[in-house]
CSV table of C-alpha atoms in Angstrom, one decimal:
chain,number,residue,atom,x,y,z
A,398,GLY,CA,-3.9,2.0,7.9
A,399,ASP,CA,-3.5,-1.6,9.0
A,400,ALA,CA,-0.8,-2.4,6.4
A,401,GLY,CA,1.7,0.1,7.8
A,402,VAL,CA,2.4,2.5,10.6
A,403,TRP,CA,2.0,6.2,10.8
A,404,VAL,CA,4.8,8.6,11.9
A,405,LYS,CA,4.7,12.3,12.2
A,406,ASP,CA,5.8,14.1,9.0
A,407,SER,CA,9.4,15.3,9.1
A,408,ASP,CA,9.9,14.0,12.6
A,409,PRO,CA,13.0,11.7,12.8
A,410,TYR,CA,12.4,11.1,16.5
A,411,ASP,CA,8.9,9.8,15.9
A,412,LEU,CA,10.3,7.6,13.1
A,413,ALA,CA,13.0,6.2,15.4
A,414,ALA,CA,10.5,5.6,18.2
A,415,THR,CA,8.2,3.8,15.8
A,416,VAL,CA,11.0,1.6,14.4
A,417,GLN,CA,12.1,0.8,18.0
A,418,ARG,CA,8.6,-0.1,18.9
A,419,LEU,CA,8.2,-2.5,16.0
A,420,LEU,CA,11.6,-4.0,16.6
A,421,GLY,CA,10.5,-4.8,20.2
A,422,ASP,CA,7.1,-6.2,19.2
A,423,ASP,CA,7.3,-9.3,17.1
A,424,ASP,CA,3.6,-9.8,16.9
A,425,GLU,CA,2.9,-6.3,15.7
A,426,ARG,CA,5.8,-6.4,13.2
A,427,ARG,CA,4.5,-9.7,11.8
A,428,ARG,CA,1.0,-8.4,11.6
A,429,VAL,CA,1.9,-5.2,9.8
A,430,ALA,CA,4.2,-7.1,7.4
A,431,ALA,CA,1.6,-9.7,6.6
A,432,LYS,CA,-1.0,-6.9,5.9
A,433,GLY,CA,1.4,-5.0,3.8
A,434,ARG,CA,2.3,-8.0,1.8
A,435,ALA,CA,-1.3,-8.9,1.2
A,436,ARG,CA,-2.0,-5.4,0.0
A,437,VAL,CA,0.9,-5.4,-2.4
A,438,ASP,CA,-0.1,-8.8,-3.7
A,439,GLY,CA,-3.7,-7.8,-4.1
A,440,GLU,CA,-3.5,-4.2,-5.3
A,441,LEU,CA,0.0,-3.8,-6.8
A,442,SER,CA,0.8,-7.1,-8.5
A,443,TRP,CA,1.3,-7.0,-12.3
A,444,ASP,CA,-2.1,-8.8,-12.8
A,445,ALA,CA,-3.9,-6.2,-10.7
A,446,VAL,CA,-2.2,-3.2,-12.3
A,447,ALA,CA,-2.8,-4.7,-15.8
A,448,GLY,CA,-6.5,-5.3,-15.0
A,449,ARG,CA,-6.9,-1.6,-14.0
A,450,THR,CA,-5.0,-0.4,-17.0
A,451,VAL,CA,-7.2,-2.5,-19.4
A,452,GLY,CA,-10.3,-1.2,-17.6
A,453,ALA,CA,-9.1,2.4,-18.1
A,454,TYR,CA,-8.5,1.9,-21.8
A,455,GLU,CA,-11.9,0.2,-22.2
A,456,ARG,CA,-13.7,3.2,-20.4
A,457,ALA,CA,-11.8,5.6,-22.6
A,458,LEU,CA,-12.8,3.8,-25.8
A,459,LEU,CA,-16.4,3.7,-24.6
A,460,HIS,CA,-16.3,7.4,-23.9
A,461,LYS,CA,-14.8,8.1,-27.3
A,462,ARG,CA,-17.5,6.0,-29.1
A,463,ALA,CA,-20.2,7.8,-27.2
A,464,SER,CA,-18.9,11.2,-28.3
């Protein structure tokens, strides 16, 4: 995704290489950080989580009433 970087599973060398690449590339590091922060703010904030939780309860109640 654009809000993070991919590394090979269970590959510490790939992880180390990726960290080194990000440490050496200020623009890429800032871009990934900004995208990650925006995703957290938009999808994982308490308001966003609470909204999805309320929606799930509302759908469950509608389903129960329809049964």
